[in-house]
XYZ file of C-alpha atoms in Angstrom:
653
model
C 0.078 -0.022 -0.155
C 1.409 3.486 -1.042
C 0.552 7.011 -0.712
C 2.366 10.090 -1.891
C 3.926 12.453 0.735
C 3.652 15.525 0.774
C 6.391 17.374 3.138
C 5.005 19.198 5.466
C 5.846 23.074 5.663
C 4.738 23.541 9.032
C 5.726 24.794 12.450
C 6.129 22.718 15.807
C 3.302 24.950 17.182
C 1.340 25.314 14.017
C 1.236 21.027 14.392
C 0.598 21.431 17.499
C -2.475 23.315 16.846
C -3.813 21.719 14.354
C -3.719 18.722 16.080
C -6.315 20.054 18.759
C -9.106 19.797 15.912
C -8.213 15.802 14.679
C -10.627 13.531 13.997
C -8.883 11.496 17.114
C -9.963 7.996 15.760
C -9.109 8.929 11.846
C -5.359 9.725 13.787
C -5.037 7.025 15.571
C -4.956 5.420 12.998
C -2.992 7.197 10.568
C -0.345 6.483 12.972
C -0.906 3.232 13.116
C -1.048 3.207 9.497
C 2.514 5.132 9.284
C 4.631 3.852 12.114
C 3.510 0.530 11.561
C 3.019 0.223 15.984
C 0.705 -2.616 16.281
C 0.866 -2.055 20.353
C -1.171 1.492 19.432
C -3.936 -0.497 18.473
C -4.428 -1.936 22.348
C -3.228 0.830 24.048
C -5.492 4.051 22.647
C -9.576 2.477 22.312
C -11.824 4.913 20.494
C -15.132 4.541 21.945
C -17.216 3.703 18.416
C -20.357 5.699 17.634
C -22.959 5.131 14.558
C -24.680 8.421 14.640
C -23.247 12.033 13.447
C -20.196 12.581 12.727
C -18.331 13.037 16.224
C -17.549 9.992 17.709
C -17.206 10.095 21.982
C -14.078 11.340 23.010
C -11.487 9.180 24.171
C -10.367 8.944 27.772
C -8.890 12.315 28.785
C -5.631 10.484 28.900
C -5.935 9.103 26.198
C -6.659 11.816 24.176
C -3.455 13.694 25.583
C -0.752 10.716 24.274
C -2.733 9.939 21.124
C -1.598 14.083 20.495
C 1.782 14.063 22.175
C 2.389 11.165 20.226
C 1.301 12.436 17.085
C 3.040 15.801 17.078
C 6.242 13.731 17.716
C 5.375 11.423 14.650
C 4.712 14.279 12.545
C 7.736 16.938 13.586
C 9.721 13.793 12.971
C 8.816 13.034 9.523
C 8.930 16.845 8.547
C 12.242 16.902 9.605
C 13.037 14.276 8.252
C 11.078 12.635 5.988
C 7.986 9.781 6.546
C 8.840 6.576 5.642
C 5.990 4.200 6.280
C 5.690 0.643 7.355
C 4.709 -2.418 4.943
C 0.551 -3.170 6.276
C -0.497 -6.762 5.128
C -3.820 -7.204 5.051
C -4.669 -9.217 8.541
C -3.102 -6.395 9.814
C -5.053 -3.685 7.826
C -8.101 -6.225 9.189
C -7.611 -5.264 12.263
C -6.644 -0.651 11.843
C -10.423 -1.578 10.020
C -11.763 -3.467 13.380
C -10.108 -0.838 15.147
C -11.957 2.108 14.103
C -15.131 0.811 14.296
C -14.809 -1.070 17.450
C -16.566 -4.087 14.933
C -14.759 -7.235 14.170
C -15.270 -7.791 10.503
C -15.065 -10.064 7.841
C -11.934 -10.733 6.015
C -14.332 -10.089 2.733
C -13.708 -6.250 3.581
C -10.065 -5.902 2.797
C -10.161 -6.344 -0.528
C -13.148 -4.138 -0.629
C -11.351 -1.439 2.153
C -8.387 -1.371 -0.748
C -10.412 -1.274 -3.972
C -12.531 1.743 -2.801
C -12.002 3.419 0.496
C -9.010 5.627 -0.265
C -7.053 3.147 1.488
C -5.028 2.169 -1.905
C -4.824 4.878 -5.064
C -7.952 4.798 -7.001
C -7.333 2.807 -9.845
C -8.477 4.352 -13.772
C -10.324 1.987 -16.002
C -7.237 0.691 -18.759
C -8.258 1.760 -21.725
C -9.613 -0.875 -25.411
C -7.003 -1.592 -27.993
C -8.913 1.191 -31.179
C -9.360 -1.640 -33.418
C -12.153 -2.779 -30.497
C -13.376 0.324 -30.648
C -14.250 1.299 -33.809
C -17.177 4.057 -34.378
C -18.603 2.935 -30.947
C -21.198 4.692 -29.192
C -22.587 5.289 -26.114
C -25.575 7.580 -25.786
C -25.563 8.878 -21.597
C -28.796 9.681 -20.783
C -28.398 12.772 -17.955
C -25.616 15.111 -17.172
C -25.774 14.768 -13.590
C -23.531 13.189 -11.088
C -23.855 9.461 -12.239
C -23.844 10.710 -15.973
C -20.505 12.535 -15.820
C -19.163 9.981 -14.718
C -20.540 7.351 -16.750
C -18.230 10.236 -19.072
C -15.160 9.639 -17.199
C -15.383 6.337 -17.463
C -15.927 5.672 -21.271
C -13.271 8.727 -21.901
C -10.839 6.272 -19.540
C -12.292 3.087 -21.674
C -11.490 4.702 -24.981
C -15.386 5.003 -26.604
C -16.982 7.833 -28.062
C -19.828 8.848 -25.832
C -22.599 12.057 -26.001
C -24.333 13.230 -23.101
C -28.204 13.881 -23.900
C -28.802 16.600 -21.128
C -32.464 17.675 -20.697
C -31.229 21.219 -18.843
C -29.173 23.942 -19.505
C -26.399 22.958 -17.216
C -24.604 20.082 -15.002
C -25.797 18.706 -12.313
C -28.519 17.157 -12.293
C -30.404 17.214 -9.233
C -27.703 19.852 -7.363
C -28.943 22.242 -10.774
C -33.049 21.525 -9.942
C -33.336 21.796 -6.292
C -32.259 25.673 -5.754
C -34.413 25.803 -2.648
C -33.431 27.790 0.746
C -31.474 25.714 2.570
C -30.911 22.878 0.082
C -27.669 20.671 1.053
C -25.950 17.039 0.878
C -27.120 14.528 4.004
C -24.222 12.217 3.837
C -20.486 13.513 4.767
C -19.150 14.891 1.634
C -15.716 13.317 2.467
C -18.118 10.096 1.225
C -21.023 12.054 -0.823
C -17.657 12.475 -3.551
C -15.613 10.711 -6.385
C -13.187 8.470 -4.862
C -10.643 10.213 -8.033
C -11.940 13.824 -7.441
C -10.799 15.312 -3.722
C -11.979 18.951 -2.710
C -11.406 20.763 0.141
C -14.829 20.651 1.243
C -16.216 24.094 3.362
C -18.389 22.088 5.158
C -19.037 18.840 6.760
C -22.208 19.118 4.594
C -21.781 21.415 1.196
C -25.191 23.324 0.549
C -26.119 23.427 -3.380
C -24.293 25.872 -4.563
C -21.239 24.034 -3.725
C -21.659 20.282 -4.805
C -23.197 21.947 -8.557
C -19.690 23.895 -8.291
C -18.333 20.158 -7.393
C -19.716 18.398 -10.575
C -19.626 22.310 -13.059
C -15.371 21.543 -11.753
C -15.735 17.764 -12.786
C -17.604 18.540 -16.457
C -14.747 21.197 -17.158
C -11.902 19.191 -15.496
C -12.960 16.546 -17.820
C -13.761 18.299 -20.991
C -17.516 17.120 -20.761
C -18.887 19.565 -21.979
C -17.859 19.268 -25.564
C -19.192 15.746 -25.903
C -22.640 17.578 -23.995
C -25.973 18.261 -25.701
C -27.838 20.934 -23.677
C -31.537 21.657 -23.439
C -31.254 18.305 -25.321
C -34.392 15.416 -23.383
C -34.370 12.231 -25.035
C -37.653 11.226 -25.289
C -37.622 7.928 -27.323
C -35.856 5.239 -27.851
C -36.178 2.496 -30.019
C -33.602 -0.834 -30.285
C -33.001 -1.883 -33.713
C -32.811 -5.494 -34.447
C -30.872 -5.350 -37.835
C -28.524 -2.852 -36.501
C -28.741 -4.105 -33.033
C -28.408 -0.367 -31.847
C -31.132 2.413 -30.207
C -32.535 4.920 -32.044
C -32.986 8.047 -30.432
C -35.212 10.573 -31.154
C -35.863 13.654 -28.376
C -36.399 17.861 -28.313
C -33.621 20.458 -28.812
C -33.008 23.457 -28.536
C -33.733 23.578 -32.151
C -36.525 21.490 -32.422
C -36.402 17.356 -32.753
C -33.200 15.430 -33.365
C -32.890 11.669 -34.317
C -29.502 9.801 -33.365
C -28.213 6.185 -33.586
C -25.883 4.813 -30.413
C -24.680 0.938 -30.111
C -25.168 1.543 -25.849
C -27.227 3.472 -23.993
C -26.995 4.656 -20.641
C -29.657 5.797 -18.733
C -28.172 7.932 -16.075
C -31.911 10.132 -14.955
C -31.847 10.168 -11.344
C -34.718 9.058 -9.514
C -35.606 12.192 -8.107
C -36.234 14.355 -10.571
C -39.649 14.704 -11.322
C -42.010 16.603 -8.883
C -44.719 14.870 -7.323
C -47.795 16.920 -6.423
C -50.421 15.657 -3.846
C -53.948 14.311 -4.755
C -56.022 16.991 -3.723
C -58.601 18.880 -5.066
C -58.860 22.493 -6.296
C -55.027 22.962 -6.691
C -55.022 25.225 -9.234
C -57.959 27.220 -7.613
C -55.692 29.195 -5.339
C -55.693 32.348 -5.635
C -52.130 33.817 -3.612
C -48.596 32.228 -4.911
C -48.161 28.785 -4.767
C -44.751 26.397 -6.147
C -43.597 22.803 -6.134
C -39.790 23.339 -3.734
C -37.837 21.682 -6.930
C -39.618 24.603 -8.658
C -38.951 27.141 -5.621
C -40.202 30.686 -6.983
C -37.347 33.509 -5.670
C -39.940 36.352 -8.056
C -42.516 35.638 -4.898
C -41.720 36.982 -1.508
C -42.465 35.915 1.547
C -41.318 38.291 3.364
C -44.805 39.518 5.640
C -46.760 36.652 4.137
C -48.757 33.801 5.646
C -47.230 30.614 4.200
C -48.462 27.598 4.365
C -45.873 24.244 4.065
C -47.325 20.746 3.096
C -45.243 18.377 3.364
C -42.415 17.208 6.389
C -39.851 15.096 4.328
C -36.196 15.763 3.025
C -37.027 18.947 1.299
C -38.678 20.715 3.482
C -37.076 19.852 6.295
C -34.529 22.421 4.562
C -36.494 24.937 3.819
C -38.682 25.304 6.293
C -36.267 27.555 8.958
C -35.468 29.527 5.740
C -39.312 30.377 5.131
C -40.023 30.838 8.949
C -36.997 33.481 9.060
C -39.387 35.596 6.193
C -42.123 35.211 7.152
C -44.766 36.629 9.563
C -46.826 33.578 9.801
C -46.100 29.910 9.306
C -48.360 26.742 9.064
C -46.519 22.928 8.502
C -48.702 20.209 7.473
C -47.489 16.880 8.832
C -48.975 13.643 7.727
C -45.977 11.282 8.745
C -43.501 12.676 11.372
C -39.336 11.898 10.374
C -37.082 10.492 11.937
C -34.254 12.952 12.669
C -30.779 11.483 13.707
C -28.784 15.029 15.279
C -25.424 15.895 14.518
C -23.604 18.814 15.877
C -21.796 19.244 12.764
C -24.547 19.377 10.215
C -24.252 23.198 9.459
C -20.244 23.735 10.404
C -17.960 24.847 8.487
C -14.992 22.908 8.248
C -11.622 24.561 9.697
C -8.748 25.973 8.376
C -6.732 23.399 11.092
C -8.900 20.359 9.803
C -8.058 21.097 5.753
C -4.084 21.378 7.398
C -4.601 17.730 8.742
C -7.613 16.702 5.758
C -4.035 17.638 3.141
C -0.815 16.751 5.593
C -1.143 14.182 7.566
C 0.001 10.833 5.882
C -3.338 8.443 5.244
C -5.185 10.684 7.362
C -7.931 11.537 5.115
C -8.235 8.018 4.223
C -8.953 6.428 7.376
C -11.140 10.271 7.807
C -13.546 9.158 5.024
C -13.403 4.903 6.061
C -15.094 6.460 9.633
C -17.233 8.564 7.510
C -18.588 6.077 5.422
C -18.953 3.773 8.470
C -21.084 5.803 10.400
C -22.444 7.329 8.273
C -24.262 4.573 7.224
C -22.528 0.722 6.983
C -22.872 0.823 11.136
C -26.647 1.552 11.267
C -27.434 -0.999 9.323
C -27.702 -3.695 11.520
C -30.621 -1.994 13.583
C -32.475 -1.545 10.741
C -32.637 -5.387 9.985
C -36.038 -7.413 11.439
C -35.777 -9.861 14.848
C -38.117 -12.306 13.787
C -39.363 -13.446 17.475
C -39.848 -9.539 17.741
C -42.642 -8.546 19.190
C -43.721 -4.830 18.677
C -42.872 -4.534 14.791
C -45.434 -1.053 15.129
C -42.521 0.943 17.078
C -39.406 -0.836 16.494
C -38.341 -3.800 14.357
C -35.418 -5.410 16.738
C -33.134 -4.733 19.696
C -30.722 -3.054 18.005
C -33.573 -0.893 16.058
C -35.747 -0.574 19.269
C -32.504 0.684 20.945
C -32.157 3.545 18.374
C -36.049 4.813 18.744
C -34.461 5.535 22.430
C -31.654 7.026 21.225
C -33.297 9.464 18.549
C -36.597 10.108 21.345
C -34.784 11.497 24.016
C -32.959 13.811 21.226
C -36.636 15.021 20.144
C -37.278 15.460 23.518
C -34.338 17.700 24.288
C -34.551 19.444 21.138
C -38.392 20.042 21.883
C -38.205 20.367 25.656
C -41.341 22.436 27.076
C -43.648 22.057 23.880
C -45.254 18.831 24.889
C -47.764 19.632 21.747
C -44.803 19.088 19.892
C -43.444 16.344 21.134
C -46.512 14.631 20.597
C -47.432 15.762 17.169
C -43.897 15.013 16.366
C -42.606 11.549 17.799
C -42.992 8.957 14.666
C -45.071 6.369 15.445
C -43.379 4.053 13.413
C -39.725 1.946 13.524
C -36.431 3.747 12.463
C -35.436 3.205 8.861
C -39.032 2.380 8.137
C -38.108 5.970 5.998
C -34.714 7.828 5.336
C -33.993 9.491 8.613
C -33.663 13.269 8.305
C -29.764 14.437 9.632
C -29.674 17.945 11.311
C -28.801 19.935 14.155
C -31.435 20.671 15.497
C -32.144 24.011 13.131
C -35.601 22.195 12.293
C -37.012 21.503 15.585
C -35.723 25.154 16.614
C -37.680 26.538 13.941
C -41.265 25.122 14.698
C -40.772 25.944 18.019
C -40.800 30.218 17.080
C -43.683 31.847 18.284
C -45.034 32.391 14.906
C -45.437 28.621 13.690
C -47.886 26.142 13.908
C -47.918 22.719 12.981
C -50.765 21.039 11.923
C -51.384 16.995 12.043
C -54.919 16.988 10.446
C -55.105 16.126 7.009
C -56.293 18.275 4.100
C -59.124 18.115 2.728
C -58.670 20.540 -0.738
C -56.968 23.465 -2.063
C -59.516 26.313 -2.355
C -58.949 30.508 -3.718
C -58.173 31.690 -0.253
C -55.958 28.829 1.131
C -56.515 24.989 2.000
C -59.785 23.474 4.464
C -58.886 20.703 6.942
C -61.525 16.865 6.269
C -62.936 18.852 10.215
C -63.928 21.885 8.095
C -61.544 23.628 9.307
C -60.369 26.596 6.851
C -56.491 27.834 6.611
C -55.769 30.677 4.887
C -52.597 31.917 2.801
C -50.564 34.057 0.977
C -48.404 31.418 -0.361
C -48.912 27.433 -0.403
C -45.153 25.868 -0.506
C -45.371 21.777 -1.463
C -42.792 19.752 -0.197
C -44.003 16.550 -1.545
C -41.108 14.860 -3.206
C -40.549 12.794 -6.466
C -42.385 10.523 -8.367
C -39.710 7.869 -7.745
C -41.500 4.457 -8.740
C -42.313 5.947 -12.304
C -38.535 5.413 -13.301
C -36.996 6.928 -16.637
C -40.170 9.079 -16.765
C -41.350 10.408 -18.758
C -39.155 8.971 -22.126
C -40.512 6.189 -24.137
C -38.250 2.877 -24.256
C -39.224 0.246 -27.023
C -37.184 -2.458 -26.096
C -36.751 -6.093 -28.406
C -39.910 -7.241 -28.810
C -41.075 -3.436 -29.248
C -42.970 -3.648 -26.285
C -42.196 -0.310 -23.900
C -40.774 -0.917 -21.019
C -42.290 1.837 -18.540
C -45.863 0.357 -19.923
C -44.495 -3.068 -18.881
C -43.097 -2.144 -15.668
C -46.249 0.324 -14.698
C -44.906 1.458 -11.535
C -42.778 -1.350 -10.115
C -39.751 -1.030 -11.874
C -36.915 -4.239 -11.764
C -33.760 -4.593 -12.876
C -30.957 -7.457 -12.624
C -28.223 -5.912 -10.445
C -30.168 -3.123 -10.720
C -28.505 -1.862 -14.350
C -30.063 -4.115 -16.634
C -33.196 -5.506 -17.616
C -34.246 -8.511 -20.310
C -35.839 -7.082 -23.474
C -33.694 -4.156 -23.830
C -29.943 -5.193 -24.961
C -27.287 -2.923 -25.004
C -29.439 -0.096 -22.251
C -27.747 -0.596 -18.550
C -29.234 2.008 -16.098
C -27.188 3.969 -13.053
C -28.844 4.540 -9.802
C -31.301 2.332 -11.565
C -34.478 0.172 -9.265
C -33.880 -0.833 -6.165
C -30.079 0.692 -5.935
C -30.820 4.086 -3.682
C -30.361 3.693 0.153
C -31.444 4.265 3.323
C -29.074 4.023 5.863
C -26.213 2.788 4.082
C -23.255 4.342 1.962
C -23.102 6.878 -0.481
C -25.306 6.776 -3.622
C -21.530 8.365 -5.517
C -20.099 5.041 -4.248
C -23.313 2.745 -5.191
C -22.937 4.596 -8.953
C -18.515 3.938 -8.669
C -19.740 0.270 -8.569
C -21.904 0.384 -11.042
C -20.355 1.802 -13.921
C -17.203 -0.264 -13.309
C -19.894 -3.345 -13.720
C -21.255 -1.353 -17.193
C -17.698 -0.916 -17.700
C -16.340 -4.289 -17.857
C -20.208 -5.232 -19.753
C -18.521 -2.734 -22.134
C -15.375 -4.118 -22.195
C -16.381 -7.672 -23.015
C -19.152 -6.624 -25.487
C -16.069 -5.379 -27.403
C -13.008 -7.843 -27.319
C -15.367 -10.271 -27.969
C -16.936 -8.743 -31.387
C -19.838 -8.859 -29.909
C -23.340 -6.624 -31.424
C -25.217 -6.712 -28.389
C -26.110 -8.640 -25.092
C -29.510 -8.946 -22.993
C -30.305 -9.846 -19.633
C -31.844 -13.163 -19.291
C -34.630 -13.923 -17.903
C -33.805 -16.446 -15.138
C -31.041 -14.811 -13.584
C -33.135 -11.322 -13.671
C -36.209 -13.263 -11.791
C -33.708 -15.088 -9.239
C -31.927 -11.978 -7.581
C -35.100 -9.658 -8.043
C -37.366 -12.661 -5.696
C -33.797 -12.096 -3.532
C -34.278 -8.230 -3.486
C -37.964 -8.500 -2.360
C -37.112 -11.504 0.153
C -34.254 -9.469 1.713
C -36.014 -6.374 1.718
C -38.928 -7.460 3.662
C -36.765 -8.104 6.085
C -35.395 -4.602 6.185
C -37.668 -2.179 8.522
C -38.589 -0.166 5.509
C -39.902 -3.047 3.783
C -41.804 -4.847 7.198
C -43.338 -1.952 8.578
C -46.747 -0.350 6.673
C -45.738 3.421 7.138
C -46.110 5.146 3.766
C -42.957 6.071 1.749
C -41.635 7.171 -1.352
C -39.387 3.789 -1.462
C -42.352 1.978 -2.325
C -44.939 1.287 -4.902
C -48.672 1.514 -4.298
C -48.990 -2.098 -4.145
C -46.586 -1.693 -1.197
C -43.463 -3.538 -3.130
C -40.173 -1.969 -2.188
C -38.706 -0.525 -5.690
C -36.352 1.843 -4.452
C -34.053 0.194 -1.808
C -30.797 -1.665 -1.751
C -31.058 -3.811 1.198
C -27.878 -5.914 1.822
C -24.795 -4.239 2.895
C -22.143 -1.712 0.835
C -19.743 -4.709 0.704
C -22.350 -7.070 -0.640
C -23.148 -4.312 -2.789
C -20.035 -3.996 -4.342
C -19.005 -7.695 -4.340
C -21.895 -8.541 -6.657
C -21.182 -5.700 -9.501
C -17.268 -6.389 -9.389
C -17.348 -8.301 -12.274
C -19.770 -9.810 -15.211
C -20.404 -13.010 -15.413
C -21.409 -13.328 -19.236
C -23.311 -16.821 -18.809
C -26.089 -14.729 -16.855
C -26.094 -12.416 -20.549
C -27.479 -14.124 -24.439
C -25.001 -12.064 -26.690
C -25.516 -11.291 -30.367
C -22.399 -11.317 -33.292
C -24.343 -9.472 -35.932
C -27.203 -11.888 -36.707
C -25.923 -14.832 -34.377
C -26.662 -15.882 -31.537
C -24.185 -16.481 -28.819
C -25.372 -18.069 -25.504
C -22.676 -18.935 -22.996
C -20.028 -18.749 -25.840
C -21.428 -21.270 -28.181
C -22.888 -19.629 -31.573
C -26.429 -20.301 -32.430
C -29.210 -19.816 -34.771
C -29.561 -16.533 -36.067
C -32.161 -14.290 -34.443
C -33.868 -13.863 -30.582
C -36.131 -16.411 -29.118
C -38.471 -13.785 -27.079
C -37.668 -13.661 -23.226
C -40.681 -13.284 -21.134
C -40.648 -10.556 -18.833
């Protein structure tokens, strides 16, 4: 294991001052990694924590011992150079166990080496030009996953075009501009593994994140490959040429194109969902969905109604409260809130210095963030068969989590028993995505000019809205924080597969895919952020997209190096995989609970969530199994390496 070691240019006092800001478990592992001193694994022991970024303190004597050792080690390295000791895989596993407080399986070793910044990121090996020819990949979407796909196509040496419906890259971070918008995963895991950044905050805001993806597009020269304001409306697979025929609307009207492969990187949360309420258009005041925030509408001194308390409303409500004269929040299902004191905090200059100068510190910091922000919580979301009170929790660990979250809520809302009653969820933690905050939302709801109403709305009318009891509430502005149509995957695009049938009509609101990345009857079509690849508590969606893109890249490599024209997932592995997904999701809080969530379709099936660990997701997408696919070479069918008769026998889907 190697790392480029920077020369430290800081005085003893400056190093000591920076160490006062250190994330101690990461610092401890950095020293162990740098010195190869196994004794430190036993002499300085962190207290693990799985909620939030900040672990419980070391014992005071352990803190000072660690900082003193770090100071002496860094001074010595500054003056005489760093000489990292070789670390074998057994030692690496011990260090991972040390920082997580959990006995991890050996399977985590290759996973950590490959993905979590503990070893240098590997680029994709390019294909030989004779294998590529005029092969063309269409990438639908220029957000986080679309840009990732483009970068990997560059590395592979394949021609590509990005079709982006907006006038700029960035996807959700370009479209969602409501006040207070920010990420709810730590930025050191919500970022590409190959593109580091000195993040200004632990959880950065929308302008910072949009800038990150714009910088990525510029750095990799992706704009020249992008057709902006070009929305793909229809794709048809041509069985004779084994290509996708693409149509769409661009700045100059209708366009047509052809691609050998399509990577759909359209995202899941980009089509605003309005509530099914009569009279929405009858309202005489101003109204808008948070995804289409109207900054021309002033909220100063206005009576504002907010419908919804999901992730977006959770972030914009405190900002509205600062401006409006009166705010009424209409609540249907209160969220569980994981309190994190650094959620709105800036990262200090000293912390940035540590991340950029202490050998291995950034790698272990990212690993720790990765674990505590998700992977370490997954066990608390899993059901116990013998657990009786499944209405409120699904296991002993889930009940402990409920107690921690409830205490935090009660502390934040102390003195407001009315709000505690309304805002305490009745369902198990992790049945819906937990929201991250430092208490900002709770505090805003305690303001004198704010009212939380948990009665159902019956209709919108000219003056405002009416509750089921008949009570009327009048407003100047109504803001809908009612989420997105997540189960309408790929909407409104029409995709006609090999047999001529339209994919979304076949799916309805029940999208399914093999490994989350492909589906039968659609040769050479791949998804990023596809069905059952979303997250509730574990990992980073960017990490998941990188796993998916590695698999897709391996598919293209196999396709081109073997001179195949197309590849299509077989029905049998597709069906077996979805049975596994459904069984596993039923054993998680979000699948077992009857609470309404955007993870589920109208029939109650979980169409969005991955039910396993991030390790398991990484493992299933690490390599392609050619036996899962039917290939063609020209008109010949190739199955399990055997060339058969011309043409396809229709698959049953």
